[in-house]
GROMACS .gro file of C-alpha atoms in nm:
model
  194
    1MET     CA    1  -0.004  -0.006  -0.001
    2ARG     CA    2   0.296   0.230   0.069
    3ALA     CA    3   0.435   0.227  -0.280
    4LEU     CA    4   0.107   0.343  -0.408
    5ARG     CA    5   0.107   0.646  -0.218
    6PRO     CA    6   0.340   0.810  -0.437
    7MET     CA    7   0.201   0.709  -0.737
    8VAL     CA    8  -0.135   0.872  -0.631
    9LEU     CA    9   0.069   1.178  -0.530
   10LEU     CA   10   0.210   1.191  -0.864
   11ALA     CA   11  -0.122   1.143  -1.053
   12MET     CA   12  -0.268   1.423  -0.830
   13ALA     CA   13  -0.005   1.653  -0.867
   14CYS     CA   14  -0.037   1.618  -1.260
   15GLY     CA   15  -0.397   1.778  -1.212
   16VAL     CA   16  -0.208   2.087  -1.241
   17ILE     CA   17  -0.206   2.055  -1.592
   18ALA     CA   18  -0.557   2.083  -1.622
   19LEU     CA   19  -0.579   2.406  -1.476
   20SER     CA   20  -0.447   2.597  -1.804
   21GLY     CA   21  -0.814   2.521  -1.924
   22CYS     CA   22  -0.986   2.717  -1.601
   23SER     CA   23  -1.015   3.084  -1.631
   24SER     CA   24  -0.715   3.148  -1.386
   25GLY     CA   25  -0.487   2.849  -1.514
   26PRO     CA   26  -0.174   2.765  -1.329
   27SER     CA   27   0.075   3.001  -1.220
   28ILE     CA   28   0.388   2.945  -1.439
   29ARG     CA   29   0.719   3.083  -1.397
   30ALA     CA   30   1.083   3.019  -1.546
   31ASP     CA   31   1.426   3.110  -1.458
   32ALA     CA   32   1.753   3.060  -1.672
   33ASP     CA   33   2.117   3.102  -1.590
   34PRO     CA   34   2.209   3.434  -1.755
   35SER     CA   35   2.545   3.297  -1.902
   36ALA     CA   36   2.365   2.989  -2.085
   37ASN     CA   37   2.285   3.030  -2.440
   38LEU     CA   38   2.020   2.762  -2.474
   39SER     CA   39   2.027   2.752  -2.835
   40ALA     CA   40   2.407   2.642  -2.872
   41TYR     CA   41   2.333   2.270  -2.726
   42ARG     CA   42   2.208   2.055  -2.995
   43SER     CA   43   2.093   1.718  -2.787
   44PHE     CA   44   1.892   1.651  -2.452
   45GLY     CA   45   1.802   1.317  -2.290
   46PHE     CA   46   1.676   1.274  -1.915
   47ILE     CA   47   1.841   1.223  -1.575
   48THR     CA   48   1.843   0.877  -1.458
   49PRO     CA   49   1.665   0.821  -1.211
   50LEU     CA   50   1.420   1.090  -1.273
   51SER     CA   51   1.320   1.266  -0.972
   52THR     CA   52   0.935   1.143  -1.038
   53ASP     CA   53   1.061   0.758  -1.021
   54LYS     CA   54   1.176   0.773  -0.656
   55VAL     CA   55   0.983   0.443  -0.601
   56GLY     CA   56   1.235   0.228  -0.789
   57TYR     CA   57   1.058   0.216  -1.136
   58SER     CA   58   0.940   0.412  -1.395
   59THR     CA   59   0.585   0.536  -1.345
   60ILE     CA   60   0.305   0.630  -1.612
   61VAL     CA   61   0.302   0.980  -1.512
   62THR     CA   62   0.692   0.968  -1.576
   63ALA     CA   63   0.628   0.835  -1.905
   64ARG     CA   64   0.382   1.127  -2.013
   65LEU     CA   65   0.607   1.382  -1.883
   66LYS     CA   66   0.879   1.265  -2.100
   67GLU     CA   67   0.679   1.247  -2.400
   68ALA     CA   68   0.524   1.616  -2.367
   69THR     CA   69   0.865   1.730  -2.293
   70THR     CA   70   1.057   1.556  -2.598
   71ARG     CA   71   0.772   1.671  -2.836
   72GLU     CA   72   0.852   2.061  -2.693
   73MET     CA   73   1.228   2.001  -2.699
   74GLN     CA   74   1.230   1.848  -3.068
   75ARG     CA   75   0.977   2.168  -3.178
   76ARG     CA   76   1.239   2.366  -3.064
   77GLY     CA   77   1.545   2.182  -3.311
   78TYR     CA   78   1.684   1.953  -3.034
   79ILE     CA   79   1.762   1.618  -3.067
   80TYR     CA   80   1.660   1.301  -2.824
   81SER     CA   81   1.999   1.093  -2.736
   82GLU     CA   82   2.060   0.855  -2.468
   83THR     CA   83   2.428   0.826  -2.531
   84ALA     CA   84   2.570   1.196  -2.498
   85PRO     CA   85   2.303   1.455  -2.451
   86GLN     CA   86   2.469   1.801  -2.369
   87LEU     CA   87   2.106   1.900  -2.148
   88LEU     CA   88   1.941   1.646  -1.896
   89ILE     CA   89   1.619   1.698  -1.795
   90ASN     CA   90   1.464   1.630  -1.481
   91PHE     CA   91   1.041   1.641  -1.315
   92ASN     CA   92   0.974   1.725  -0.961
   93ILE     CA   93   0.612   1.697  -0.906
   94ASN     CA   94   0.504   1.798  -0.507
   95VAL     CA   95   0.149   1.820  -0.367
   96GLU     CA   96   0.032   2.030  -0.043
   97ASN     CA   97  -0.278   1.968   0.146
   98ARG     CA   98  -0.441   2.337   0.216
   99HIS     CA   99  -0.729   2.474   0.354
  100ASP     CA  100  -0.894   2.813   0.369
  101THR     CA  101  -1.140   2.984   0.660
  102ARG     CA  102  -1.360   3.226   0.556
  103SER     CA  103  -1.574   3.393   0.780
  104THR     CA  104  -1.866   3.623   0.658
  105PRO     CA  105  -2.177   3.791   0.802
  106SER     CA  106  -2.467   3.594   0.832
  107THR     CA  107  -2.654   3.685   0.455
  108GLY     CA  108  -2.996   3.662   0.613
  109TRP     CA  109  -3.144   3.478   0.308
  110GLY     CA  110  -3.304   3.196   0.453
  111GLY     CA  111  -3.428   3.108   0.757
  112TYR     CA  112  -3.575   3.360   1.020
  113TYR     CA  113  -3.393   3.661   0.881
  114GLY     CA  114  -3.490   3.568   0.523
  115TYR     CA  115  -3.751   3.882   0.513
  116ARG     CA  116  -3.406   4.083   0.470
  117ALA     CA  117  -3.333   3.947   0.119
  118GLY     CA  118  -3.007   4.128   0.106
  119MET     CA  119  -3.162   4.477   0.112
  120TYR     CA  120  -2.949   4.582   0.421
  121GLY     CA  121  -2.675   4.451   0.667
  122VAL     CA  122  -2.610   4.374   1.017
  123TRP     CA  123  -2.406   4.569   1.287
  124GLY     CA  124  -2.044   4.410   1.380
  125GLY     CA  125  -2.064   4.119   1.620
  126TYR     CA  126  -2.377   3.970   1.443
  127PRO     CA  127  -2.367   3.615   1.382
  128GLN     CA  128  -2.112   3.485   1.116
  129GLU     CA  129  -2.104   3.187   0.864
  130VAL     CA  130  -1.744   3.033   0.894
  131GLU     CA  131  -1.649   2.800   0.568
  132THR     CA  132  -1.342   2.581   0.561
  133VAL     CA  133  -1.243   2.461   0.239
  134HIS     CA  134  -1.019   2.190   0.184
  135TYR     CA  135  -0.841   2.170  -0.150
  136GLN     CA  136  -0.477   2.074  -0.294
  137ILE     CA  137  -0.191   2.267  -0.470
  138GLY     CA  138  -0.013   2.038  -0.721
  139THR     CA  139   0.356   2.165  -0.831
  140LEU     CA  140   0.524   2.048  -1.161
  141THR     CA  141   0.915   2.157  -1.182
  142ILE     CA  142   1.104   2.092  -1.515
  143ASP     CA  143   1.499   2.137  -1.489
  144VAL     CA  144   1.722   2.155  -1.772
  145VAL     CA  145   2.105   2.091  -1.659
  146ASP     CA  146   2.386   2.114  -1.879
  147ALA     CA  147   2.518   1.757  -1.871
  148ALA     CA  148   2.912   1.841  -1.903
  149ARG     CA  149   2.911   2.124  -1.616
  150LYS     CA  150   2.630   1.941  -1.397
  151GLN     CA  151   2.459   2.315  -1.381
  152LEU     CA  152   2.108   2.397  -1.382
  153VAL     CA  153   2.043   2.620  -1.685
  154TRP     CA  154   1.665   2.656  -1.676
  155GLN     CA  155   1.364   2.587  -1.463
  156GLY     CA  156   1.012   2.622  -1.557
  157ILE     CA  157   0.741   2.559  -1.304
  158ALA     CA  158   0.370   2.506  -1.304
  159GLN     CA  159   0.161   2.549  -0.991
  160GLY     CA  160  -0.208   2.558  -0.904
  161ARG     CA  161  -0.512   2.364  -0.777
  162ILE     CA  162  -0.580   2.021  -0.840
  163HIS     CA  163  -0.888   1.947  -0.976
  164GLN     CA  164  -1.037   1.583  -0.999
  165LYS     CA  165  -1.090   1.581  -1.367
  166ALA     CA  166  -0.728   1.608  -1.455
  167VAL     CA  167  -0.683   1.346  -1.195
  168GLN     CA  168  -0.926   1.071  -1.372
  169ASN     CA  169  -0.753   1.187  -1.698
  170PRO     CA  170  -0.436   1.326  -1.646
  171GLY     CA  171  -0.253   1.242  -2.025
  172PRO     CA  172  -0.425   1.567  -2.161
  173ALA     CA  173  -0.340   1.760  -1.831
  174ILE     CA  174   0.039   1.673  -1.853
  175ASP     CA  175   0.050   1.774  -2.221
  176SER     CA  176  -0.114   2.128  -2.129
  177ALA     CA  177   0.120   2.188  -1.841
  178VAL     CA  178   0.446   2.110  -2.020
  179SER     CA  179   0.344   2.306  -2.310
  180ASP     CA  180   0.234   2.600  -2.060
  181ILE     CA  181   0.573   2.565  -1.908
  182PHE     CA  182   0.786   2.548  -2.250
  183ALA     CA  183   0.602   2.846  -2.382
  184LYS     CA  184   0.887   3.042  -2.125
  185TYR     CA  185   1.166   2.848  -2.259
  186PRO     CA  186   1.404   3.083  -2.446
  187VAL     CA  187   1.451   2.881  -2.756
  188PRO     CA  188   1.089   2.926  -2.931
  189ALA     CA  189   0.942   2.639  -3.103
  190GLY     CA  190   1.042   2.582  -3.445
  191THR     CA  191   1.407   2.746  -3.400
  192PRO     CA  192   1.673   2.515  -3.471
  193ALA     CA  193   1.917   2.451  -3.218
  194LEU     CA  194   2.302   2.587  -3.330
   0.00000   0.00000   0.00000
């Protein structure tokens, strides 16, 4: 049962990706080593083992992340190499449980106080309606590392609220999140690597 827990967390974290379909979307940020010329690299591969495979085997989530990332890197002119890649890519996924407690004055819309129907408010100290909302925040990080120097040269992060729809169908969610992250990559799609 313990071995399933990381897999469930990975699947849930991939829900971050589905946020791109929501009105607010996930928060996407990126940072790059200012001295790195990412268009000067020609090949890429993946770190072994990837951080998403800490359980000792390759997960389905990892396979989907690799497929989506390979597409994005190839669209930018990079060539996949298993033997001597110039760039190595790693993934990290994190899930946090959060809750918000909201307190609002009683609206008076129902019950005994329904006669107010929102026409006027109440004085301070009046009964409050308290609501606690539980939710999860997922974070997907993609690291791009200079293989020779073992130095991080670019990092993209997607962070947002996890929705059940993405957990149930993570493939499109992963594709969307990876695409959103790579939209911040300094080498535009369709640009050949030098």
